[in-house]
Short mmCIF file of C-alpha atoms in Angstrom, two decimals:
data_model
loop_
_atom_site.label_atom_id
_atom_site.label_comp_id
_atom_site.label_asym_id
_atom_site.label_seq_id
_atom_site.Cartn_x
_atom_site.Cartn_y
_atom_site.Cartn_z
CA MET D 1 0.00 0.00 0.00
CA GLY D 2 1.73 3.10 -1.18
CA ILE D 3 5.38 3.68 -0.52
CA ILE D 4 7.34 0.95 1.22
CA LYS D 5 9.32 2.01 4.26
CA LEU D 6 12.49 0.23 5.33
CA ILE D 7 12.59 0.20 9.12
CA SER D 8 14.55 -1.55 11.85
CA ALA D 9 13.27 -4.60 13.70
CA LYS D 10 12.89 -2.42 16.80
CA GLU D 11 10.79 0.15 14.91
CA ALA D 12 8.68 -2.69 13.52
CA GLY D 13 8.15 -4.20 16.95
CA ASP D 14 7.01 -0.81 18.24
CA LEU D 15 4.25 -0.69 15.62
CA ILE D 16 2.51 -3.45 17.57
CA LYS D 17 0.28 -1.84 20.22
CA ASP D 18 -1.42 -3.27 23.28
CA GLY D 19 -4.58 -5.20 22.50
CA MET D 20 -3.95 -5.66 18.79
CA THR D 21 -4.74 -8.80 16.83
CA ILE D 22 -1.58 -9.90 15.05
CA MET D 23 -0.81 -12.73 12.67
CA ILE D 24 2.64 -14.32 12.73
CA GLY D 25 3.67 -16.49 9.79
CA GLY D 26 5.79 -19.60 10.01
CA PHE D 27 5.60 -23.29 10.74
CA MET D 28 7.62 -24.49 13.71
CA THR D 29 9.46 -21.14 13.32
CA CYS D 30 10.50 -21.87 9.69
CA GLY D 31 9.23 -18.73 7.97
CA THR D 32 8.77 -16.76 11.19
CA ALA D 33 10.03 -13.17 11.31
CA LYS D 34 11.96 -13.75 14.51
CA ALA D 35 13.86 -10.45 14.56
CA VAL D 36 10.61 -8.46 14.50
CA VAL D 37 8.74 -10.76 16.87
CA ASN D 38 11.58 -10.47 19.39
CA GLU D 39 11.12 -6.69 19.49
CA ILE D 40 7.41 -6.70 20.29
CA SER D 41 6.75 -5.31 23.76
CA ALA D 42 2.96 -4.80 23.54
CA LYS D 43 0.67 -6.81 25.81
CA ASN D 44 -2.85 -8.27 25.73
CA LEU D 45 -2.30 -9.43 22.19
CA THR D 46 -4.49 -11.77 20.22
CA VAL D 47 -2.06 -13.88 18.21
CA ILE D 48 -3.08 -15.93 15.18
CA CYS D 49 -0.43 -18.37 13.97
CA ASN D 50 -0.07 -21.99 12.96
CA ASP D 51 1.75 -23.15 16.08
CA ALA D 52 3.21 -21.90 19.34
CA GLY D 53 6.76 -22.33 18.05
CA PHE D 54 9.25 -23.50 20.61
CA PRO D 55 9.55 -22.11 24.15
CA ASN D 56 11.01 -18.63 23.83
CA GLU D 57 11.27 -18.81 20.05
CA GLY D 58 8.87 -17.40 17.44
CA SER D 59 5.39 -16.77 18.80
CA GLY D 60 6.46 -18.92 21.77
CA ARG D 61 8.57 -16.00 22.93
CA LEU D 62 5.52 -13.73 23.23
CA ILE D 63 3.68 -16.50 25.06
CA ALA D 64 6.59 -17.03 27.46
CA ARG D 65 6.68 -13.33 28.32
CA GLY D 66 2.96 -13.20 29.07
CA GLN D 67 2.15 -10.86 26.19
CA VAL D 68 -0.55 -13.06 24.68
CA LYS D 69 -4.14 -12.81 25.92
CA ARG D 70 -5.64 -15.07 23.29
CA LEU D 71 -3.95 -17.53 20.96
CA ILE D 72 -5.61 -19.03 17.88
CA ALA D 73 -3.45 -21.85 16.49
CA SER D 74 -3.54 -25.44 15.25
CA HIS D 75 -0.67 -26.97 17.21
CA VAL D 76 0.99 -26.03 20.49
CA GLY D 77 2.50 -29.40 21.44
CA LEU D 78 6.15 -28.41 21.15
CA ASN D 79 5.75 -25.53 23.57
CA LYS D 80 4.99 -26.72 27.09
CA GLN D 81 4.51 -23.21 28.46
CA CYS D 82 1.50 -22.83 26.22
CA GLY D 83 -0.39 -25.61 27.97
CA GLU D 84 0.64 -24.35 31.40
CA LEU D 85 -0.55 -20.80 30.76
CA THR D 86 -3.82 -22.09 29.31
CA ASN D 87 -4.49 -24.43 32.22
CA SER D 88 -3.82 -21.68 34.76
CA GLY D 89 -6.20 -19.33 32.95
CA GLN D 90 -3.51 -16.78 32.06
CA MET D 91 -4.04 -17.27 28.34
CA GLU D 92 -7.05 -18.20 26.24
CA LEU D 93 -6.32 -20.91 23.66
CA LYS D 94 -8.48 -21.67 20.64
CA LEU D 95 -7.46 -24.64 18.49
CA GLN D 96 -8.43 -24.88 14.84
CA PRO D 97 -7.52 -27.56 12.31
CA GLN D 98 -4.60 -26.33 10.26
CA GLY D 99 -6.44 -26.42 6.94
CA THR D 100 -9.37 -24.57 8.50
CA LEU D 101 -7.19 -21.91 10.09
CA VAL D 102 -5.45 -21.05 6.84
CA GLU D 103 -8.77 -20.91 4.95
CA GLN D 104 -10.20 -18.52 7.57
CA ILE D 105 -7.22 -16.25 6.99
CA ARG D 106 -7.58 -16.59 3.21
CA ALA D 107 -11.31 -15.84 3.51
CA ALA D 108 -10.57 -12.59 5.34
CA GLY D 109 -8.03 -11.56 2.71
CA ALA D 110 -10.36 -12.53 -0.13
CA GLY D 111 -13.41 -10.73 1.21
CA LEU D 112 -15.40 -13.90 1.84
CA GLY D 113 -17.95 -14.36 4.61
CA GLY D 114 -16.37 -17.64 5.65
CA VAL D 115 -15.70 -21.10 4.33
CA LEU D 116 -17.53 -24.42 4.59
CA THR D 117 -15.30 -27.35 5.51
CA PRO D 118 -16.04 -30.99 6.31
CA THR D 119 -13.05 -30.99 8.68
CA GLY D 120 -14.08 -31.12 12.33
CA VAL D 121 -17.68 -32.25 11.76
CA GLY D 122 -18.68 -34.54 14.63
CA THR D 123 -15.77 -33.43 16.83
CA ILE D 124 -15.35 -30.87 19.62
CA VAL D 125 -14.12 -28.44 16.94
CA ALA D 126 -17.79 -28.15 15.91
CA ASP D 127 -18.95 -27.40 19.46
CA SER D 128 -18.47 -23.79 20.60
CA SER D 129 -19.35 -24.70 24.19
CA GLN D 130 -15.92 -26.35 24.42
CA PRO D 131 -13.22 -24.11 25.94
CA THR D 132 -10.74 -24.57 23.07
CA THR D 133 -13.31 -24.10 20.30
CA LEU D 134 -13.85 -20.74 18.57
CA GLU D 135 -17.12 -18.99 19.27
CA GLY D 136 -20.17 -19.08 16.98
CA LYS D 137 -19.63 -22.32 15.06
CA GLN D 138 -22.50 -23.47 12.86
CA THR D 139 -23.04 -26.71 10.98
CA ILE D 140 -24.53 -26.25 7.52
CA THR D 141 -25.79 -29.05 5.28
CA VAL D 142 -25.15 -28.74 1.55
CA ASP D 143 -26.49 -31.42 -0.80
CA GLY D 144 -26.88 -33.78 2.14
CA LYS D 145 -23.34 -33.38 3.50
CA ASP D 146 -22.48 -31.57 6.73
CA TYR D 147 -19.93 -28.78 6.81
CA LEU D 148 -18.73 -26.35 9.46
CA LEU D 149 -19.10 -22.67 8.70
CA GLU D 150 -15.76 -21.17 9.63
CA LYS D 151 -15.72 -17.39 9.74
CA PRO D 152 -12.96 -15.17 8.36
CA LEU D 153 -10.09 -14.19 10.65
CA HIS D 154 -8.90 -10.60 10.23
CA GLY D 155 -5.89 -9.01 11.86
CA ASP D 156 -4.49 -5.57 12.60
CA VAL D 157 -0.92 -6.46 11.67
CA ALA D 158 0.65 -9.38 9.80
CA ILE D 159 4.29 -10.09 10.54
CA ILE D 160 5.56 -12.14 7.65
CA LYS D 161 8.93 -13.54 6.64
CA GLY D 162 10.27 -13.59 3.09
CA PHE D 163 13.56 -14.58 1.54
CA ILE D 164 14.00 -11.70 -0.91
CA ALA D 165 12.16 -8.41 -1.30
CA ASP D 166 12.68 -5.86 -4.00
CA GLU D 167 12.74 -2.16 -3.11
CA SER D 168 9.04 -1.89 -3.99
CA GLY D 169 8.13 -4.59 -1.47
CA ASN D 170 7.55 -7.51 -3.82
CA ILE D 171 8.39 -10.71 -2.00
CA ARG D 172 9.73 -14.13 -2.82
CA TYR D 173 10.01 -17.02 -0.39
CA LYS D 174 12.38 -19.96 -0.17
CA GLY D 175 11.75 -23.57 0.77
CA THR D 176 9.08 -24.18 3.36
CA MET D 177 9.12 -20.64 4.76
CA ARG D 178 6.10 -19.71 2.62
CA ASN D 179 3.38 -21.59 4.59
CA PHE D 180 0.94 -19.05 6.13
CA ASN D 181 2.88 -15.91 5.14
CA PRO D 182 1.25 -14.96 1.80
CA LEU D 183 -2.23 -15.60 3.18
CA MET D 184 -1.64 -13.49 6.27
CA ALA D 185 -0.32 -10.65 4.11
CA SER D 186 -3.78 -10.39 2.54
CA ALA D 187 -5.78 -10.52 5.79
CA CYS D 188 -4.39 -7.65 7.89
CA LYS D 189 -4.60 -3.85 7.80
CA MET D 190 -0.83 -3.48 8.06
CA VAL D 191 1.91 -5.84 6.86
CA ILE D 192 5.50 -5.95 8.08
CA ALA D 193 7.81 -8.19 6.06
CA GLU D 194 11.15 -9.32 7.42
CA VAL D 195 13.45 -10.45 4.62
CA GLU D 196 17.00 -11.71 4.24
CA GLN D 197 17.89 -9.67 1.14
CA ILE D 198 16.61 -6.52 -0.55
CA VAL D 199 17.27 -6.19 -4.29
CA PRO D 200 16.49 -3.45 -6.85
CA THR D 201 12.90 -3.28 -8.05
CA GLY D 202 12.34 -5.55 -11.01
CA SER D 203 15.13 -7.97 -10.27
CA ILE D 204 12.79 -10.60 -8.81
CA GLY D 205 10.69 -10.36 -11.95
CA PRO D 206 6.91 -10.35 -12.29
CA ASP D 207 6.79 -14.09 -13.05
CA TYR D 208 8.46 -14.92 -9.75
CA VAL D 209 6.95 -12.51 -7.23
CA GLU D 210 4.89 -14.50 -4.74
CA THR D 211 3.48 -11.73 -2.52
CA PRO D 212 2.92 -8.45 -4.39
CA HIS D 213 4.06 -5.09 -3.03
CA ILE D 214 0.47 -3.83 -2.74
CA PHE D 215 0.09 -5.86 0.45
CA VAL D 216 3.36 -4.80 2.08
CA ASP D 217 3.79 -1.64 4.19
CA TYR D 218 7.15 -2.09 5.90
CA LEU D 219 10.32 -4.00 5.16
CA VAL D 220 12.82 -5.12 7.79
CA LEU D 221 16.18 -6.43 6.60
CA ASN D 222 17.58 -9.30 8.63
CA PRO D 223 20.50 -10.73 6.60
CA LYS D 224 21.38 -14.41 6.97
CA GLU D 225 24.43 -16.30 5.81
CA ASP D 226 23.44 -18.68 3.07
CA MET V 1 9.80 -58.04 19.91
CA THR V 2 11.22 -54.86 21.43
CA LYS V 3 9.29 -51.60 21.01
CA ASP V 4 11.66 -50.63 18.22
CA GLU V 5 11.29 -53.97 16.45
CA ILE V 6 7.50 -53.68 16.68
CA LYS V 7 7.59 -50.26 15.01
CA HIS V 8 9.78 -51.51 12.17
CA PHE V 9 7.63 -54.64 11.77
CA ILE V 10 4.52 -52.48 11.37
CA ALA V 11 6.29 -50.00 9.08
CA ARG V 12 7.52 -52.82 6.82
CA ARG V 13 3.98 -54.17 6.43
CA VAL V 14 2.42 -50.76 5.76
CA ALA V 15 5.05 -50.10 3.07
CA ARG V 16 3.48 -52.94 1.03
CA GLU V 17 0.23 -50.95 0.84
CA LEU V 18 1.91 -48.24 -1.21
CA ALA V 19 1.56 -48.37 -4.97
CA ASN V 20 3.56 -46.79 -7.75
CA GLY V 21 2.51 -43.15 -8.17
CA ASP V 22 0.84 -42.78 -4.79
CA VAL V 23 0.77 -39.37 -3.11
CA VAL V 24 1.30 -40.12 0.58
CA ASN V 25 1.27 -38.11 3.80
CA LEU V 26 3.04 -39.64 6.78
CA GLY V 27 2.29 -38.71 10.37
CA ILE V 28 4.99 -38.24 13.00
CA GLY V 29 6.71 -41.17 14.73
CA LEU V 30 6.23 -44.71 13.39
CA PRO V 31 5.00 -43.70 9.90
CA THR V 32 8.31 -41.93 9.21
CA LEU V 33 9.99 -45.37 9.27
CA ILE V 34 7.94 -46.54 6.26
CA PRO V 35 9.86 -45.02 3.28
CA GLN V 36 12.95 -47.20 3.94
CA TYR V 37 10.79 -50.28 3.30
CA VAL V 38 9.23 -49.11 0.03
CA PRO V 39 10.71 -51.16 -2.85
CA SER V 40 12.93 -49.16 -5.20
CA ASP V 41 10.62 -49.83 -8.15
CA VAL V 42 7.69 -48.20 -6.35
CA LYS V 43 7.86 -44.42 -6.75
CA ILE V 44 5.77 -42.54 -4.21
CA THR V 45 5.50 -38.79 -3.65
CA LEU V 46 5.46 -37.65 -0.05
CA GLN V 47 3.29 -34.64 0.76
CA ALA V 48 4.28 -32.50 3.74
CA GLU V 49 1.49 -30.36 5.16
CA ASN V 50 3.82 -27.47 5.94
CA GLY V 51 3.95 -26.85 2.23
CA PHE V 52 5.55 -29.16 -0.31
CA ILE V 53 5.44 -32.37 -2.27
CA GLY V 54 8.60 -34.41 -2.72
CA LEU V 55 9.66 -34.67 0.91
CA CYS V 56 12.89 -36.65 1.29
CA ALA V 57 15.81 -36.91 3.68
CA HIS V 58 17.93 -33.85 4.45
CA ASP V 59 21.38 -33.82 2.83
CA GLY V 60 23.03 -33.74 6.25
CA ASN V 61 24.75 -30.38 5.86
CA ILE V 62 24.57 -28.69 9.25
CA ARG V 63 23.76 -24.98 9.38
CA GLU V 64 25.44 -23.29 12.31
CA ASP V 65 22.57 -20.83 12.82
CA GLY V 66 19.98 -23.62 12.85
CA ASN V 67 17.91 -21.89 10.17
CA TYR V 68 16.94 -24.40 7.52
CA TYR V 69 14.94 -23.44 4.44
CA VAL V 70 13.36 -26.87 4.10
CA VAL V 71 11.87 -28.51 7.18
CA ASP V 72 9.43 -31.37 7.64
CA PRO V 73 6.11 -30.92 9.48
CA SER V 74 7.89 -31.59 12.78
CA GLY V 75 10.25 -28.70 12.11
CA ASN V 76 13.28 -30.93 11.44
CA PRO V 77 15.63 -30.30 8.48
CA ALA V 78 14.37 -32.09 5.37
CA GLY V 79 15.04 -32.31 1.65
CA ILE V 80 12.95 -32.06 -1.51
CA GLU V 81 13.02 -34.33 -4.58
CA HIS V 82 13.99 -32.97 -8.00
CA ASP V 83 10.35 -33.16 -9.11
CA GLY V 84 9.03 -31.49 -5.95
CA MET V 85 7.26 -28.19 -5.39
CA PHE V 86 6.87 -25.77 -2.52
CA PHE V 87 3.56 -24.03 -1.90
CA ASP V 88 1.64 -22.10 0.73
CA SER V 89 -0.54 -23.64 3.44
CA SER V 90 -3.81 -22.96 1.61
CA PHE V 91 -2.63 -24.92 -1.42
CA SER V 92 -1.19 -27.60 0.85
CA PHE V 93 -4.63 -28.21 2.33
CA THR V 94 -6.24 -27.98 -1.11
CA ILE V 95 -4.18 -31.08 -1.85
CA ILE V 96 -5.09 -32.68 1.48
CA ARG V 97 -8.76 -31.78 1.88
CA GLY V 98 -9.49 -31.93 -1.83
CA GLY V 99 -8.82 -35.64 -2.06
CA HIS V 100 -5.48 -35.45 -3.85
CA VAL V 101 -3.59 -37.49 -1.23
CA ASP V 102 -3.96 -41.21 -2.00
CA LYS V 103 -2.96 -42.48 1.43
CA THR V 104 -2.43 -40.89 4.81
CA ILE V 105 -0.70 -43.06 7.38
CA LEU V 106 -0.77 -42.01 10.99
CA GLY V 107 -0.65 -43.31 14.52
CA SER V 108 -3.57 -43.18 16.90
CA MET V 109 -4.57 -43.51 20.53
CA GLN V 110 -7.94 -45.08 19.69
CA VAL V 111 -9.76 -46.43 16.65
CA ALA V 112 -13.34 -47.72 16.72
CA GLU V 113 -15.10 -50.40 14.70
CA ASN V 114 -17.17 -47.72 12.95
CA GLY V 115 -14.01 -46.06 11.61
CA ASP V 116 -13.94 -43.26 14.19
CA ILE V 117 -10.46 -42.11 15.15
CA ALA V 118 -9.23 -40.29 18.27
CA ASN V 119 -5.58 -39.29 18.06
CA TRP V 120 -5.22 -35.67 19.09
CA ILE V 121 -6.24 -35.09 22.68
CA ILE V 122 -6.43 -37.05 25.94
CA PRO V 123 -8.75 -35.40 28.46
CA GLY V 124 -6.78 -34.11 31.43
CA LYS V 125 -3.43 -34.39 29.64
CA ALA V 126 -1.37 -31.64 28.04
CA VAL V 127 -3.06 -29.98 25.06
CA HIS V 128 -1.15 -30.40 21.81
CA GLY V 129 -3.63 -29.42 19.14
CA MET V 130 -4.73 -31.29 16.04
CA GLY V 131 -2.39 -29.64 13.56
CA GLY V 132 -3.25 -31.05 10.14
CA ALA V 133 -4.56 -34.42 11.36
CA MET V 134 -8.27 -33.60 11.13
CA ASP V 135 -7.95 -32.39 7.55
CA LEU V 136 -5.79 -35.36 6.55
CA VAL V 137 -8.17 -38.06 7.76
CA VAL V 138 -11.17 -36.29 6.25
CA GLY V 139 -9.52 -35.60 2.90
CA ALA V 140 -7.22 -38.52 2.05
CA LYS V 141 -8.61 -41.24 -0.21
CA LYS V 142 -7.40 -43.96 2.16
CA VAL V 143 -6.66 -43.63 5.87
CA ILE V 144 -4.28 -46.22 7.31
CA VAL V 145 -3.64 -46.29 11.05
CA ALA V 146 -0.23 -47.74 11.94
CA MET V 147 0.05 -48.30 15.67
CA GLU V 148 0.80 -50.76 18.43
CA HIS V 149 -2.19 -52.96 19.09
CA THR V 150 -2.50 -52.04 22.79
CA GLN V 151 -1.43 -49.26 25.12
CA LYS V 152 0.00 -50.56 28.40
CA GLY V 153 -1.92 -53.78 27.82
CA LEU V 154 -5.25 -52.03 27.21
CA PRO V 155 -7.05 -52.26 23.86
CA LYS V 156 -6.83 -49.31 21.47
CA ILE V 157 -9.18 -50.86 18.91
CA LEU V 158 -12.57 -50.28 20.50
CA GLN V 159 -16.30 -50.54 19.98
CA ARG V 160 -16.50 -46.76 20.43
CA CYS V 161 -13.78 -44.18 21.03
CA THR V 162 -13.82 -42.61 24.49
CA TYR V 163 -11.43 -39.73 23.75
CA PRO V 164 -12.54 -36.69 21.72
CA LEU V 165 -12.64 -37.63 18.05
CA THR V 166 -10.33 -36.51 15.28
CA ALA V 167 -13.03 -37.50 12.77
CA LYS V 168 -15.98 -39.83 12.42
CA GLY V 169 -15.99 -42.93 10.25
CA VAL V 170 -12.84 -42.25 8.24
CA VAL V 171 -10.40 -45.10 8.98
CA ASP V 172 -10.02 -47.73 6.25
CA MET V 173 -7.24 -49.96 7.56
CA ILE V 174 -5.34 -50.68 10.78
CA VAL V 175 -1.90 -52.30 10.84
CA THR V 176 -0.46 -53.41 14.19
CA GLU V 177 2.14 -55.92 15.34
CA MET V 178 -0.70 -58.44 15.70
CA GLY V 179 -2.40 -58.13 12.34
CA VAL V 180 -3.94 -56.22 9.46
CA MET V 181 -7.54 -55.13 9.82
CA ASN V 182 -9.98 -53.49 7.43
CA ILE V 183 -12.91 -51.38 8.56
CA THR V 184 -16.07 -52.44 6.75
CA PRO V 185 -19.77 -51.59 7.17
CA GLN V 186 -20.09 -54.94 8.99
CA GLY V 187 -17.23 -54.20 11.40
CA ILE V 188 -13.50 -54.86 11.63
CA VAL V 189 -12.27 -57.70 9.43
CA LEU V 190 -8.98 -59.36 10.38
CA SER V 191 -7.34 -60.21 7.06
CA GLU V 192 -3.79 -60.98 8.18
CA TYR V 193 -2.38 -62.11 11.51
CA ASN V 194 1.10 -62.30 12.99
CA PRO V 195 1.74 -66.05 13.51
CA ASN V 196 3.45 -65.22 16.82
CA PHE V 197 -0.07 -64.70 18.19
CA THR V 198 -3.15 -66.88 18.16
CA ILE V 199 -6.43 -65.49 16.85
CA ASN V 200 -7.76 -65.76 20.40
CA GLU V 201 -4.89 -63.64 21.70
CA ILE V 202 -5.51 -61.01 19.03
CA GLN V 203 -9.21 -60.89 19.86
CA ALA V 204 -8.43 -60.67 23.58
CA ALA V 205 -6.29 -57.59 22.90
CA THR V 206 -9.12 -56.00 20.91
CA GLU V 207 -12.30 -54.59 22.45
CA ALA V 208 -14.21 -54.59 19.16
CA ALA V 209 -15.36 -57.97 17.87
CA LEU V 210 -13.13 -59.10 15.00
CA ILE V 211 -14.64 -60.67 11.91
CA ILE V 212 -12.19 -63.28 10.65
CA SER V 213 -11.67 -63.02 6.90
CA ASP V 214 -12.33 -66.09 4.77
CA HIS V 215 -8.96 -65.35 3.21
CA LEU V 216 -7.07 -64.93 6.49
CA SER V 217 -3.36 -65.23 5.92
CA PRO V 218 -0.16 -64.78 7.91
CA MET V 219 1.39 -61.30 7.89
CA ALA V 220 4.26 -61.31 5.47
#
């Protein structure tokens, strides 16, 4: 959206304010913008991400420091603190099937009112009275088959991780770092992209851009040795 | 058999279910042992729900900073085949939920004779989350459960699951160290047995009533 600003990880972290809903890309921290996430100091956050990372790494770091009020994720098993904080009532945890979670994010970015999925029918995922189930679930029958209506998930800020950006903010990923990142970039009011390289505009090439600059507001450069 | 031998025994048998050209998703643990037992003339494509097809072993090169560009769904370093492709999570679950995975092979805590599966949460125990398991068992063309027959001597193959379900009525086949079972509208049919056990012993370790196949044969 407009002109891309190159900022530091600290400046990016400071854009996250108390009470915001943020999306953090990555899968077991592969494709997580760790430099930016590490600089977030805001509290009472609602965090939407695939998993709780590892203790003190990725979104797990925000959880460990008590900055997360509500977590919407599909897997938290590799972060013990997550279960502890949930059991003690310090954090609210909502668990969604991975394929449902990503479609809810896509639905928000695509302007849809939700998606219908057969996943979770007949399980506690369909029952909003369960503590780990999102509110307002409905079962809808289409042509004799039951589906769950899963509503869109919007965010204030998406913190995504790319491999290369050009100076306009076009982004390309590498390996399995893509995962939730391009979807989240479409579903939030503001997008911060942490990348490992920044190259002149045009050098990625229109055939190879994976997330277009129109979604990206801020770039953070975090170089890595390859 | 030791625990480790049991896992390899099960993995070796499940490998025979895979056909040339199959797109396969493997769960964590035991199922990851299966590829080593797939014959070299059977070409399968492994799908990894974190976003690629063509999952294979990592090349072994250690990165000092621990940042790998290709990881498996457990977050461990992995490799990709020459004919593979990376994609985002939405496309990954288009493949999974859309019926483009031929076989998903995963472990379980409980399976019931009606095909119900419970493998993501034990009430009162630590919460892990379902990850991609619910989508996989709903979307894959064939769901194969590869697991030990009992848990601490108690049956895992039940009349009805007691833990919260992963999905209803989705399991097609169960392979354990005791036998190979198929879920049918009539119930669970034992089609192969491990000759180290009697049929009575297998039934005693199973809460659901087993239907003995007319073509019952030893597990090979």
